[in-house]
mmCIF file with all atom_site columns, C-alpha atoms and ligand atoms in Angstrom:
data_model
loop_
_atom_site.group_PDB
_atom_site.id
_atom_site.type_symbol
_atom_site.label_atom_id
_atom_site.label_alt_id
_atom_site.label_comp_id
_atom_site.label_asym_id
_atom_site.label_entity_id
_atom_site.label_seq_id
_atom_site.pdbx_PDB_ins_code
_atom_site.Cartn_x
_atom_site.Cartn_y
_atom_site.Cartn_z
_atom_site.occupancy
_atom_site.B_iso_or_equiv
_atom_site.pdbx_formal_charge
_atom_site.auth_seq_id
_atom_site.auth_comp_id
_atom_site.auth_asym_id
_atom_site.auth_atom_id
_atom_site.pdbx_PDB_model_num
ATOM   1   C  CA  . UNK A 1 1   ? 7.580  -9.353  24.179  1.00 75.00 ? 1   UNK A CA  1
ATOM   2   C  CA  . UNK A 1 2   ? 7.790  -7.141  21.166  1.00 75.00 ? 2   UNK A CA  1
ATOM   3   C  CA  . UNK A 1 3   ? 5.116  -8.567  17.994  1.00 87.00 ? 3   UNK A CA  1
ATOM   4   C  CA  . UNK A 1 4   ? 7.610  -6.695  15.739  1.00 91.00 ? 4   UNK A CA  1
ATOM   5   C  CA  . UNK A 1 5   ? 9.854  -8.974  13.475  1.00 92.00 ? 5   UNK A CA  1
ATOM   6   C  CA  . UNK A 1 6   ? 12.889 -7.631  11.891  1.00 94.00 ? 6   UNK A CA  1
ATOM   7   C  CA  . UNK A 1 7   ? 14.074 -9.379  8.510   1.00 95.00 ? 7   UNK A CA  1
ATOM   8   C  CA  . UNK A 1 8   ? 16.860 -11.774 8.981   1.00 96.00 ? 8   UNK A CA  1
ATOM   9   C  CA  . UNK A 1 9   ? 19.414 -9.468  7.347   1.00 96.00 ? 9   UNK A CA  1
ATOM   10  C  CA  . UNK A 1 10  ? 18.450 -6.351  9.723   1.00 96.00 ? 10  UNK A CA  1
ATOM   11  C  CA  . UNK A 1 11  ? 18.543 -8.938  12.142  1.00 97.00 ? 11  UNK A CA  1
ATOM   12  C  CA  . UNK A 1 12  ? 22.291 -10.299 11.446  1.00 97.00 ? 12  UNK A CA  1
ATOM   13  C  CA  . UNK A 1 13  ? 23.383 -6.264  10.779  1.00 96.00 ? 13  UNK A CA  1
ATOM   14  C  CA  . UNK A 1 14  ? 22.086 -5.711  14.182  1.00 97.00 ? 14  UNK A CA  1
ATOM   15  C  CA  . UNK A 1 15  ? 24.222 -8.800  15.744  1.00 97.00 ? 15  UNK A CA  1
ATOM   16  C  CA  . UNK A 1 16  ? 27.169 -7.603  13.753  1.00 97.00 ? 16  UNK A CA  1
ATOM   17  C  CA  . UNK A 1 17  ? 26.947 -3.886  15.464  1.00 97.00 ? 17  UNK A CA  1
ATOM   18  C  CA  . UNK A 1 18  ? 26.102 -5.370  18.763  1.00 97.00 ? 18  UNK A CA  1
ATOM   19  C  CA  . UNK A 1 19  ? 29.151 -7.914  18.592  1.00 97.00 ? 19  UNK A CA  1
ATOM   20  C  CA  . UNK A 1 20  ? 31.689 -4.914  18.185  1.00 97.00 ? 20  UNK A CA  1
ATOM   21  C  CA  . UNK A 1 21  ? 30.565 -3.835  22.048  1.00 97.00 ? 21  UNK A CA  1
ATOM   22  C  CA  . UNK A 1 22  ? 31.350 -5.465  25.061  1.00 96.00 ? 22  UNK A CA  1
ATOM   23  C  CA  . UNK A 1 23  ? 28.294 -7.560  26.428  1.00 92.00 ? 23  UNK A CA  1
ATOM   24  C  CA  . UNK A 1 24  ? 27.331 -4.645  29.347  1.00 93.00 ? 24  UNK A CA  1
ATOM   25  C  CA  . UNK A 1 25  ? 28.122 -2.224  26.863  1.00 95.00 ? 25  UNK A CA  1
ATOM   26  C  CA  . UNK A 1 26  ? 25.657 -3.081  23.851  1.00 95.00 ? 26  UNK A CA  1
ATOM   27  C  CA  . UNK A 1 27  ? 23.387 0.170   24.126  1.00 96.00 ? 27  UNK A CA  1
ATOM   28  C  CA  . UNK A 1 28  ? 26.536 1.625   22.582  1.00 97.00 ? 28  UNK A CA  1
ATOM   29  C  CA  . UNK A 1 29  ? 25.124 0.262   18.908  1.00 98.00 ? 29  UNK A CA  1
ATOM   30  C  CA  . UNK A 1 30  ? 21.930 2.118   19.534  1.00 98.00 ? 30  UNK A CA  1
ATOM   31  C  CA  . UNK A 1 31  ? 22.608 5.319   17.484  1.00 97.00 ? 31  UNK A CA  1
ATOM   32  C  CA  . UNK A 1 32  ? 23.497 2.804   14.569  1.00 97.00 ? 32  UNK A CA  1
ATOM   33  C  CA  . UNK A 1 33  ? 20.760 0.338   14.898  1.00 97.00 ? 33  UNK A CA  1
ATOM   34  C  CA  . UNK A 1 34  ? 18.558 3.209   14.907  1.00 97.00 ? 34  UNK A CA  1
ATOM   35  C  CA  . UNK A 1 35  ? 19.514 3.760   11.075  1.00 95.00 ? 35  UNK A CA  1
ATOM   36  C  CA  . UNK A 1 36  ? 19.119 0.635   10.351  1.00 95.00 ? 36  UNK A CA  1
ATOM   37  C  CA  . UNK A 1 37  ? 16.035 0.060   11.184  1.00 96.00 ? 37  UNK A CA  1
ATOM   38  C  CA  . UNK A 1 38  ? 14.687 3.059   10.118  1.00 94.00 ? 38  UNK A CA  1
ATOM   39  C  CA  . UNK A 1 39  ? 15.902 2.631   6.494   1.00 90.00 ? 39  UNK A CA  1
ATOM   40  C  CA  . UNK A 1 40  ? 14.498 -0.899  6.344   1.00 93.00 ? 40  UNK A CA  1
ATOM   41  C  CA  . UNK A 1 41  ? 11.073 0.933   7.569   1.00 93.00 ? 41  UNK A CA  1
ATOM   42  C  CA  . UNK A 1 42  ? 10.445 3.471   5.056   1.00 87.00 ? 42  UNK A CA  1
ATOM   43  C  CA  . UNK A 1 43  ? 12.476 6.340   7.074   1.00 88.00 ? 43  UNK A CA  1
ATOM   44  C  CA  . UNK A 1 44  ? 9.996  6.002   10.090  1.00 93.00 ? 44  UNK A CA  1
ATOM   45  C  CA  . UNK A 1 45  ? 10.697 4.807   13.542  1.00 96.00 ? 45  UNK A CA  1
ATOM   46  C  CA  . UNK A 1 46  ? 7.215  3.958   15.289  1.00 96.00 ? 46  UNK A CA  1
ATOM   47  C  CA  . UNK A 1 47  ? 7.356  3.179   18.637  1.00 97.00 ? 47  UNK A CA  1
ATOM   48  C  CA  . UNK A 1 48  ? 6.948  -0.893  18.723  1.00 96.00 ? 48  UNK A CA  1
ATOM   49  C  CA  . UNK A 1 49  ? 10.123 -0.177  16.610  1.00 97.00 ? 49  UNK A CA  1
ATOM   50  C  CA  . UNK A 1 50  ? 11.858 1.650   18.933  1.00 98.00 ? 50  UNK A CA  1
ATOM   51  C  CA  . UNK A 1 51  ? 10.387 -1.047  21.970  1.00 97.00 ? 51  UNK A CA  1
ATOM   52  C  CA  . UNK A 1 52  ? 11.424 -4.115  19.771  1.00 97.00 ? 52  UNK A CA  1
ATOM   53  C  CA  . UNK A 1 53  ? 15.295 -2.234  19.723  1.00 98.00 ? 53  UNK A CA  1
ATOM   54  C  CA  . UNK A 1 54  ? 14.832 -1.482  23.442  1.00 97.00 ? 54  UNK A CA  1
ATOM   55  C  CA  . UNK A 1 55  ? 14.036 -5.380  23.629  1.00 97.00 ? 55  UNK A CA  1
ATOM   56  C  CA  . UNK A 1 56  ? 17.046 -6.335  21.844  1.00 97.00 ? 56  UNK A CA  1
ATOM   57  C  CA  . UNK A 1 57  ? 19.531 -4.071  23.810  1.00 97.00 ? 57  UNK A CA  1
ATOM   58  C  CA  . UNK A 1 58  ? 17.923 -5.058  26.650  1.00 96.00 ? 58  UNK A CA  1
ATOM   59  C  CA  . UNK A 1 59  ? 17.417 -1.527  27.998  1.00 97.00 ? 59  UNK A CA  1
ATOM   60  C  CA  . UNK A 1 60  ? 14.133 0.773   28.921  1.00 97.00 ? 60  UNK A CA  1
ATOM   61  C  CA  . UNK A 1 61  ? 12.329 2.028   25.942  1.00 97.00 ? 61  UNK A CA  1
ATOM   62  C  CA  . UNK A 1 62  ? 12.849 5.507   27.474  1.00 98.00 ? 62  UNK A CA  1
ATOM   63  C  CA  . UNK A 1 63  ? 16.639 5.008   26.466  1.00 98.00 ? 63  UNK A CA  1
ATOM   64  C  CA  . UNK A 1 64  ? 15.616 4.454   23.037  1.00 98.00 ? 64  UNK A CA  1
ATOM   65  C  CA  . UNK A 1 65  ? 13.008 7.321   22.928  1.00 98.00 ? 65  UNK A CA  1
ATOM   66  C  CA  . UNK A 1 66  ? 15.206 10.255  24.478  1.00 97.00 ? 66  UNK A CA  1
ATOM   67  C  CA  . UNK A 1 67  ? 18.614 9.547   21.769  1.00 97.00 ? 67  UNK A CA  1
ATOM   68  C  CA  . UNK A 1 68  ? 15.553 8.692   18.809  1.00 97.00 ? 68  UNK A CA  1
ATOM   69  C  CA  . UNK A 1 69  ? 13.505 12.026  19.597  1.00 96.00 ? 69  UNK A CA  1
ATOM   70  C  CA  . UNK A 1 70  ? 16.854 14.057  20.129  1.00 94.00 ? 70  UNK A CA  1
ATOM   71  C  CA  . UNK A 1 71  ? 18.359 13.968  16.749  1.00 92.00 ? 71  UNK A CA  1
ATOM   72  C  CA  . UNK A 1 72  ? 17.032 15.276  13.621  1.00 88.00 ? 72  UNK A CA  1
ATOM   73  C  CA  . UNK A 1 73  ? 18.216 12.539  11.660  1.00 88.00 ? 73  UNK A CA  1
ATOM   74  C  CA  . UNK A 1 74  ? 15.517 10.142  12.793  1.00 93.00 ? 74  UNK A CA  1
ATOM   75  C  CA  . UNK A 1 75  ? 11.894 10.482  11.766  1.00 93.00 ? 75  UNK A CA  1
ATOM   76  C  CA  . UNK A 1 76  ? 8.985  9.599   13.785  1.00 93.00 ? 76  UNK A CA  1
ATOM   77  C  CA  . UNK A 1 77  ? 6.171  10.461  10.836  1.00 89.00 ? 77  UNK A CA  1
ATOM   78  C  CA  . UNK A 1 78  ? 6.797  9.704   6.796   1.00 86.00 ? 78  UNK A CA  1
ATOM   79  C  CA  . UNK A 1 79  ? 9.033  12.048  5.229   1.00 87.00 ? 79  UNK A CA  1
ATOM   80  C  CA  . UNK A 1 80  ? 8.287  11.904  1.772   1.00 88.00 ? 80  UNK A CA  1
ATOM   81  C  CA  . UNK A 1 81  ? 10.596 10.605  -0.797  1.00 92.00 ? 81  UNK A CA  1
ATOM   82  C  CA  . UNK A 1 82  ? 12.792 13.736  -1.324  1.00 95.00 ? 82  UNK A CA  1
ATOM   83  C  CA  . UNK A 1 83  ? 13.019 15.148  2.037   1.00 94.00 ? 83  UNK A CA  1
ATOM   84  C  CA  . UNK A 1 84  ? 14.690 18.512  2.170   1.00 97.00 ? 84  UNK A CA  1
ATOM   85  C  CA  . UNK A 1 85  ? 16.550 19.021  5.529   1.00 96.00 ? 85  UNK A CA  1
ATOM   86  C  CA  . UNK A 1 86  ? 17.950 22.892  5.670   1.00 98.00 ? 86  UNK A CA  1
ATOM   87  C  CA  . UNK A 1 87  ? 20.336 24.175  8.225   1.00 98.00 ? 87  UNK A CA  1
ATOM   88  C  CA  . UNK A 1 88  ? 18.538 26.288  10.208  1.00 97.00 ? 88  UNK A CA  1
ATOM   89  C  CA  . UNK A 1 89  ? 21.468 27.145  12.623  1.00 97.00 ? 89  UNK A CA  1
ATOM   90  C  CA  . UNK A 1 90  ? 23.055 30.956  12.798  1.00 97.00 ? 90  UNK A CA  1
ATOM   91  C  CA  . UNK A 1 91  ? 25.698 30.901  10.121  1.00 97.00 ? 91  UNK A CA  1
ATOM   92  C  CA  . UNK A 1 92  ? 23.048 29.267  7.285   1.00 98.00 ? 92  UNK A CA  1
ATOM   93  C  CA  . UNK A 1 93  ? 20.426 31.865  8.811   1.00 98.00 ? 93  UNK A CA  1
ATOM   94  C  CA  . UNK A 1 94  ? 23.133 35.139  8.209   1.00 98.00 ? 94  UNK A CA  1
ATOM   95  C  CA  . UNK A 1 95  ? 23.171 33.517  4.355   1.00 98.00 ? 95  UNK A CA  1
ATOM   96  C  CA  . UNK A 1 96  ? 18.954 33.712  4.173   1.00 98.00 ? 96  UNK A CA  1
ATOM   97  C  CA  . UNK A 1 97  ? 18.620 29.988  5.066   1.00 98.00 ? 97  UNK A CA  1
ATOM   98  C  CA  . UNK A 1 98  ? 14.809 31.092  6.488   1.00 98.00 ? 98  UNK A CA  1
ATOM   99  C  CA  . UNK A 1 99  ? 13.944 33.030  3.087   1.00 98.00 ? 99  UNK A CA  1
ATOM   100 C  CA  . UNK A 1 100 ? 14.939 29.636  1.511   1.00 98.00 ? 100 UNK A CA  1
ATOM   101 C  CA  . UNK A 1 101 ? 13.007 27.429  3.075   1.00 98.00 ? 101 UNK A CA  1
ATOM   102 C  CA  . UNK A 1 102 ? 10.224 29.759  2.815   1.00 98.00 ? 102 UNK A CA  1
ATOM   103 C  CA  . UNK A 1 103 ? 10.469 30.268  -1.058  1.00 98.00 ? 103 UNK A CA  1
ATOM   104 C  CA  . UNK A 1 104 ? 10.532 25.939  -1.123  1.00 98.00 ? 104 UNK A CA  1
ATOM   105 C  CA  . UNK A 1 105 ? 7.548  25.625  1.272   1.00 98.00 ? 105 UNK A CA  1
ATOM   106 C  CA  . UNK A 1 106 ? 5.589  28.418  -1.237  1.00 98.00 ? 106 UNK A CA  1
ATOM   107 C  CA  . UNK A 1 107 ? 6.776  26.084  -4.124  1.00 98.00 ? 107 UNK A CA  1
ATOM   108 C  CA  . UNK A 1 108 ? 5.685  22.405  -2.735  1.00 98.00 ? 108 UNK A CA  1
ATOM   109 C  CA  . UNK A 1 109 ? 2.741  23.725  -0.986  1.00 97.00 ? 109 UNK A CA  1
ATOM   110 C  CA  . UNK A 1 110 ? 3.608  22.879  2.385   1.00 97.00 ? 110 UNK A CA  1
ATOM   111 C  CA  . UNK A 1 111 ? 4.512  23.955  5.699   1.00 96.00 ? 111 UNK A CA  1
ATOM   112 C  CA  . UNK A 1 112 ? 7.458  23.014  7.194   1.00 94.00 ? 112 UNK A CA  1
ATOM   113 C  CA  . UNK A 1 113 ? 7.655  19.353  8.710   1.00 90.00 ? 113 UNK A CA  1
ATOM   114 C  CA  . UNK A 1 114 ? 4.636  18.109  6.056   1.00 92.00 ? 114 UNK A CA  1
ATOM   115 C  CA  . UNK A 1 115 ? 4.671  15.984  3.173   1.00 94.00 ? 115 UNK A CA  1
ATOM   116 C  CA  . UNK A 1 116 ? 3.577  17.019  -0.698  1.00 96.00 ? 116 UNK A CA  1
ATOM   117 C  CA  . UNK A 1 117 ? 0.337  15.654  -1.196  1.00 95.00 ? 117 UNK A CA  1
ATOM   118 C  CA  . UNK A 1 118 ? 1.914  13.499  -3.347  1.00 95.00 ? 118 UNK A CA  1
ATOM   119 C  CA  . UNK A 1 119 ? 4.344  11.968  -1.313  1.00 93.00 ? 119 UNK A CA  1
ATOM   120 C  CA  . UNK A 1 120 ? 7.731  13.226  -2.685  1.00 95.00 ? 120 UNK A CA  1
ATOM   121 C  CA  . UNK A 1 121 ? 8.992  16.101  -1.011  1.00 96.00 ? 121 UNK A CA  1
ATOM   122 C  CA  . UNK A 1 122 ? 9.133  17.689  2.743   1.00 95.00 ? 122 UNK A CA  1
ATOM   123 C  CA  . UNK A 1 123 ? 10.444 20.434  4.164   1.00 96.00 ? 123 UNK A CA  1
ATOM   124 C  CA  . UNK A 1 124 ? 12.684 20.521  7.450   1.00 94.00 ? 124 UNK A CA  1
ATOM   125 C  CA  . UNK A 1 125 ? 15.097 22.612  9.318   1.00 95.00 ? 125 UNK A CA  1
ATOM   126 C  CA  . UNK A 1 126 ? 17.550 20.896  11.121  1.00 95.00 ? 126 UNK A CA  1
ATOM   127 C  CA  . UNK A 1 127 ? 20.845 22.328  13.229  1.00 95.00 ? 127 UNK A CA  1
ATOM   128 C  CA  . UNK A 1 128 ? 24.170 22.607  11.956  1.00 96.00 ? 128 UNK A CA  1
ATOM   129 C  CA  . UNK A 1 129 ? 25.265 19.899  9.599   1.00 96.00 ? 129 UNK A CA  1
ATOM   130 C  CA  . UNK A 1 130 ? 28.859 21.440  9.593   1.00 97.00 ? 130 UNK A CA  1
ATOM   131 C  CA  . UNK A 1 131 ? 29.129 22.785  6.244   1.00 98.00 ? 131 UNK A CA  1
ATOM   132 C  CA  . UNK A 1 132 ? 28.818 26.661  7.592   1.00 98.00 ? 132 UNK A CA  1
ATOM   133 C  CA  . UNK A 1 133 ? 31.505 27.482  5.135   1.00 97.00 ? 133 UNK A CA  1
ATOM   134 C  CA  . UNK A 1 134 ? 28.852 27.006  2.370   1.00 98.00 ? 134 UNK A CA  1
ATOM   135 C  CA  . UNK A 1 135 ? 26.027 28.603  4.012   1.00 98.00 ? 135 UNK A CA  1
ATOM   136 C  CA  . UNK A 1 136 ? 22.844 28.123  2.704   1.00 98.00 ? 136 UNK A CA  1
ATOM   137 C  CA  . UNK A 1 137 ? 22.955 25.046  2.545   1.00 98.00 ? 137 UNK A CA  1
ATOM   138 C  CA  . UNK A 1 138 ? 21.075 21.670  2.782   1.00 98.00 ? 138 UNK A CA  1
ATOM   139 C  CA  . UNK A 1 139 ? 21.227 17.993  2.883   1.00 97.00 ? 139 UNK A CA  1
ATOM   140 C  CA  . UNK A 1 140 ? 18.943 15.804  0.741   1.00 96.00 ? 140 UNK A CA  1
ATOM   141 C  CA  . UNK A 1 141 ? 19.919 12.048  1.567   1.00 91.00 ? 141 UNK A CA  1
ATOM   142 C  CA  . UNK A 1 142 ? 23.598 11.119  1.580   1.00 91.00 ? 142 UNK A CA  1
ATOM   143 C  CA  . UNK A 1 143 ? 24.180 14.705  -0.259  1.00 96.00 ? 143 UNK A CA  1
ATOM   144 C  CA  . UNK A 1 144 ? 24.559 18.299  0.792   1.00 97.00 ? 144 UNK A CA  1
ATOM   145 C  CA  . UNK A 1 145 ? 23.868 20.889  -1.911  1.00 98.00 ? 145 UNK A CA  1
ATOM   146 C  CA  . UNK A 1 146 ? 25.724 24.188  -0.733  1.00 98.00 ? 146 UNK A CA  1
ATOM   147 C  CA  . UNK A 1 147 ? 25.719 28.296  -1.317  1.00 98.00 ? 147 UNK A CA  1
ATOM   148 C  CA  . UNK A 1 148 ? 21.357 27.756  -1.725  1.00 98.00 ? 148 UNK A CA  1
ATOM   149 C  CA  . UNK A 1 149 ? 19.646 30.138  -4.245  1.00 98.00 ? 149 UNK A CA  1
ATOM   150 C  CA  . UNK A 1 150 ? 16.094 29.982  -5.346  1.00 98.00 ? 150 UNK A CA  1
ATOM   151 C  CA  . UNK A 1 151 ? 17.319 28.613  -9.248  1.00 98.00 ? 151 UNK A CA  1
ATOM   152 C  CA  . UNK A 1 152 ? 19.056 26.384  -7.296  1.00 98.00 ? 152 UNK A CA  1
ATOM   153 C  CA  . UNK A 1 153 ? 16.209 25.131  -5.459  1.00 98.00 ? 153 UNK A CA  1
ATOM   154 C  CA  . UNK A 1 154 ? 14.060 25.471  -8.317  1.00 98.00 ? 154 UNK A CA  1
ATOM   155 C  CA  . UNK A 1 155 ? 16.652 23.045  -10.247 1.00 98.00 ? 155 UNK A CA  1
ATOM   156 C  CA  . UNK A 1 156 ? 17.384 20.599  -7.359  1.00 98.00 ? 156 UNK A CA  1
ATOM   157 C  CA  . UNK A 1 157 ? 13.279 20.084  -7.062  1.00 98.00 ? 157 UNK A CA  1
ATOM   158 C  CA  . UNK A 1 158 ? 13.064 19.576  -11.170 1.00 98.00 ? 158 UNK A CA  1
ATOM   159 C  CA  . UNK A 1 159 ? 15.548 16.682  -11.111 1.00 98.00 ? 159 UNK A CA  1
ATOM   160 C  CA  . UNK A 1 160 ? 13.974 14.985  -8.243  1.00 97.00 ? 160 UNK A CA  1
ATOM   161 C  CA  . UNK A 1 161 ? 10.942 15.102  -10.106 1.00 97.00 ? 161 UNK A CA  1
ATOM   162 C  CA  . UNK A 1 162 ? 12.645 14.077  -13.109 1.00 97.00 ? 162 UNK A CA  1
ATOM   163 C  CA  . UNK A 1 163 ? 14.578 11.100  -11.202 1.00 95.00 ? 163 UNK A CA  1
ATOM   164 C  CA  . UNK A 1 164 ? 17.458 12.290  -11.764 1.00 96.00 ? 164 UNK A CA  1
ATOM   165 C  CA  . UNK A 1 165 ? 18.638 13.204  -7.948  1.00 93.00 ? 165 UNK A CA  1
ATOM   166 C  CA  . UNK A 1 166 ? 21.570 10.159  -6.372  1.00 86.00 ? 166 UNK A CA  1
ATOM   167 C  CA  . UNK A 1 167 ? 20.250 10.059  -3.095  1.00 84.00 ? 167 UNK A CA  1
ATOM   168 C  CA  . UNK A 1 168 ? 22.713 7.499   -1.507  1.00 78.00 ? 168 UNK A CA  1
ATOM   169 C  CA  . UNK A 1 169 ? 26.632 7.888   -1.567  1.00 76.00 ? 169 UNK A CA  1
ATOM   170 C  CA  . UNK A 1 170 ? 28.553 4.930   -3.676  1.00 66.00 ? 170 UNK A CA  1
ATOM   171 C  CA  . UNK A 1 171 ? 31.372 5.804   -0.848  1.00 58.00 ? 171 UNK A CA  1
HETATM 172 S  S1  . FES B 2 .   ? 25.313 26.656  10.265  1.00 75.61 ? 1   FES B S1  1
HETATM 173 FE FE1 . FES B 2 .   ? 24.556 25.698  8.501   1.00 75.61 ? 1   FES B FE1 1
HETATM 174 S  S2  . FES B 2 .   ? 25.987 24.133  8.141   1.00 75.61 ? 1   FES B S2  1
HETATM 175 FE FE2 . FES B 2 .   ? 26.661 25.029  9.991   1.00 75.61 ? 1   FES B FE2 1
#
Protein backbone atom coordinates (compact mmCIF):
# COMPACT_ATOMS: atom_id res chain seq x y z
CA UNK A 1 0.00 0.00 0.00
CA UNK A 2 1.29 3.18 -1.50
CA UNK A 3 2.55 5.98 1.63
CA UNK A 4 1.83 8.58 -1.11
CA UNK A 5 -1.29 10.86 -0.48
CA UNK A 6 -2.78 12.81 -3.22
CA UNK A 7 -4.73 16.14 -2.21
CA UNK A 8 -8.41 15.74 -2.14
CA UNK A 9 -8.92 17.76 -5.32
CA UNK A 10 -6.27 15.55 -7.42
CA UNK A 11 -8.01 12.96 -5.74
CA UNK A 12 -11.77 13.89 -6.93
CA UNK A 13 -10.08 14.95 -10.66
CA UNK A 14 -8.80 11.49 -10.68
CA UNK A 15 -12.44 9.90 -9.78
CA UNK A 16 -13.94 12.23 -12.31
CA UNK A 17 -11.48 10.79 -15.26
CA UNK A 18 -11.82 7.33 -13.96
CA UNK A 19 -15.79 7.58 -13.85
CA UNK A 20 -15.88 8.43 -17.71
CA UNK A 21 -14.41 4.58 -18.29
CA UNK A 22 -16.11 1.53 -17.86
CA UNK A 23 -15.07 -0.25 -14.49
CA UNK A 24 -12.56 -3.02 -16.49
CA UNK A 25 -11.61 -0.30 -18.58
CA UNK A 26 -10.15 2.41 -16.04
CA UNK A 27 -6.36 2.18 -17.19
CA UNK A 28 -7.86 4.10 -20.09
CA UNK A 29 -7.54 7.52 -17.74
CA UNK A 30 -3.90 6.75 -17.27
CA UNK A 31 -2.38 9.09 -19.94
CA UNK A 32 -4.58 11.88 -18.21
CA UNK A 33 -4.00 11.12 -14.63
CA UNK A 34 -0.48 11.13 -15.50
CA UNK A 35 -0.80 15.06 -16.08
CA UNK A 36 -2.43 15.51 -13.32
CA UNK A 37 -0.40 14.37 -11.06
CA UNK A 38 2.55 15.53 -12.43
CA UNK A 39 1.41 19.21 -12.44
CA UNK A 40 0.30 18.97 -8.81
CA UNK A 41 4.09 17.58 -8.25
CA UNK A 42 6.23 20.21 -9.54
CA UNK A 43 6.39 18.61 -13.26
CA UNK A 44 8.05 15.36 -11.80
CA UNK A 45 6.68 11.91 -11.71
CA UNK A 46 8.82 9.80 -9.09
CA UNK A 47 8.15 6.43 -8.95
CA UNK A 48 5.91 6.00 -5.55
CA UNK A 49 3.93 8.43 -7.83
CA UNK A 50 3.67 6.42 -10.59
CA UNK A 51 3.06 3.07 -7.93
CA UNK A 52 0.38 5.11 -5.94
CA UNK A 53 -1.46 5.65 -9.80
CA UNK A 54 -0.71 1.97 -10.52
CA UNK A 55 -2.53 1.42 -7.02
CA UNK A 56 -5.44 3.39 -7.94
CA UNK A 57 -6.00 1.83 -11.47
CA UNK A 58 -5.43 -1.21 -10.03
CA UNK A 59 -2.85 -2.33 -12.61
CA UNK A 60 1.13 -3.36 -12.46
CA UNK A 61 3.38 -0.47 -11.98
CA UNK A 62 5.12 -1.69 -15.18
CA UNK A 63 1.88 -0.38 -17.02
CA UNK A 64 2.41 2.89 -15.57
CA UNK A 65 6.24 2.98 -16.16
CA UNK A 66 6.33 1.86 -19.98
CA UNK A 67 3.29 4.80 -21.24
CA UNK A 68 5.20 7.40 -18.33
CA UNK A 69 8.87 6.69 -19.74
CA UNK A 70 7.52 6.61 -23.46
CA UNK A 71 6.37 10.09 -23.93
CA UNK A 72 8.29 13.18 -23.77
CA UNK A 73 5.70 15.03 -22.15
CA UNK A 74 6.28 13.48 -18.75
CA UNK A 75 9.34 14.21 -16.65
CA UNK A 76 11.00 11.87 -14.39
CA UNK A 77 13.80 14.62 -12.98
CA UNK A 78 12.93 18.63 -12.31
CA UNK A 79 12.69 20.56 -15.34
CA UNK A 80 13.26 23.92 -14.37
CA UNK A 81 10.71 26.58 -14.50
CA UNK A 82 10.97 27.53 -18.23
CA UNK A 83 11.60 24.32 -19.85
CA UNK A 84 12.40 24.59 -23.52
CA UNK A 85 11.19 21.46 -25.45
CA UNK A 86 12.52 21.73 -29.34
CA UNK A 87 11.41 19.50 -32.11
CA UNK A 88 14.09 17.53 -32.86
CA UNK A 89 12.29 15.46 -35.62
CA UNK A 90 13.43 15.71 -39.58
CA UNK A 91 11.40 18.60 -40.87
CA UNK A 92 12.50 21.06 -37.63
CA UNK A 93 16.14 19.51 -38.20
CA UNK A 94 16.09 20.59 -42.35
CA UNK A 95 15.14 24.30 -40.67
CA UNK A 96 18.55 24.12 -38.19
CA UNK A 97 16.46 22.93 -35.19
CA UNK A 98 20.09 21.26 -33.85
CA UNK A 99 22.05 24.70 -34.43
CA UNK A 100 19.19 26.10 -32.23
CA UNK A 101 19.27 24.21 -29.50
CA UNK A 102 22.91 24.40 -29.55
CA UNK A 103 23.12 28.30 -29.65
CA UNK A 104 20.36 28.05 -26.33
CA UNK A 105 22.44 25.38 -24.51
CA UNK A 106 25.77 27.91 -25.17
CA UNK A 107 23.45 30.70 -23.77
CA UNK A 108 21.97 28.95 -20.39
CA UNK A 109 25.05 27.05 -19.79
CA UNK A 110 23.77 23.72 -20.06
CA UNK A 111 23.66 20.59 -21.83
CA UNK A 112 20.74 19.29 -23.10
CA UNK A 113 18.26 17.53 -20.56
CA UNK A 114 19.90 19.80 -17.41
CA UNK A 115 18.60 22.51 -15.46
CA UNK A 116 20.19 26.33 -15.14
CA UNK A 117 21.87 26.44 -12.01
CA UNK A 118 19.34 28.55 -11.07
CA UNK A 119 16.44 26.63 -11.62
CA UNK A 120 14.62 28.39 -14.54
CA UNK A 121 15.40 27.06 -17.75
CA UNK A 122 16.20 23.46 -19.50
CA UNK A 123 16.87 22.37 -22.60
CA UNK A 124 15.10 19.32 -24.44
CA UNK A 125 14.49 17.83 -27.77
CA UNK A 126 11.46 16.13 -28.16
CA UNK A 127 9.74 14.44 -31.56
CA UNK A 128 7.36 16.02 -33.69
CA UNK A 129 4.86 18.26 -32.00
CA UNK A 130 3.02 18.70 -35.43
CA UNK A 131 3.73 22.15 -36.25
CA UNK A 132 6.37 21.07 -39.22
CA UNK A 133 4.84 23.82 -41.25
CA UNK A 134 6.68 26.29 -38.91
CA UNK A 135 9.84 24.53 -38.59
CA UNK A 136 12.05 25.51 -36.09
CA UNK A 137 10.04 25.44 -33.76
CA UNK A 138 9.39 24.79 -30.00
CA UNK A 139 6.96 24.42 -27.25
CA UNK A 140 7.42 26.18 -23.89
CA UNK A 141 4.29 25.17 -21.67
CA UNK A 142 0.84 25.41 -23.24
CA UNK A 143 2.67 27.56 -26.17
CA UNK A 144 4.61 26.82 -29.31
CA UNK A 145 6.83 29.64 -30.59
CA UNK A 146 7.42 28.88 -34.43
CA UNK A 147 10.01 29.77 -37.55
CA UNK A 148 13.08 29.75 -34.38
CA UNK A 149 15.96 32.28 -34.88
CA UNK A 150 18.66 33.04 -32.43
CA UNK A 151 16.93 36.92 -31.68
CA UNK A 152 14.14 34.97 -31.25
CA UNK A 153 15.53 32.80 -28.72
CA UNK A 154 17.48 35.47 -27.33
CA UNK A 155 13.99 37.44 -26.83
CA UNK A 156 11.82 34.45 -25.72
CA UNK A 157 14.69 33.75 -22.81
CA UNK A 158 14.63 37.77 -21.81
CA UNK A 159 10.88 37.72 -21.11
CA UNK A 160 10.98 34.60 -19.14
CA UNK A 161 13.46 36.19 -17.14
CA UNK A 162 11.56 39.25 -17.06
CA UNK A 163 8.15 37.30 -16.17
CA UNK A 164 6.66 38.21 -18.81
CA UNK A 165 6.23 34.59 -20.69
CA UNK A 166 2.00 33.06 -20.32
CA UNK A 167 2.89 29.68 -19.80
CA UNK A 168 -0.67 28.13 -19.52
CA UNK A 169 -3.48 28.56 -22.25
CA UNK A 170 -6.78 30.61 -20.90
CA UNK A 171 -8.49 28.12 -23.66
S1 LIG B 1 9.04 18.11 -37.35
FE1 LIG B 1 9.07 19.72 -35.94
S2 LIG B 1 6.98 20.09 -35.57
FE2 LIG B 1 6.97 18.38 -36.89
Amino acid sequence: MSEIKFSERLNERINVLISRFPEDKKKSALLTILHEVQDENNHVLTVPLMDKIAEILSIKPIEVYEVATFYSMYNHKPIGKYMLEFCHTSPCCQKGVENLMDYTCKKLGVEQGQVTADGMFAVKGVECLGACGYAPMLQLGDYFHEFLTPEKIDKLIEDCKAGKVEMISKV
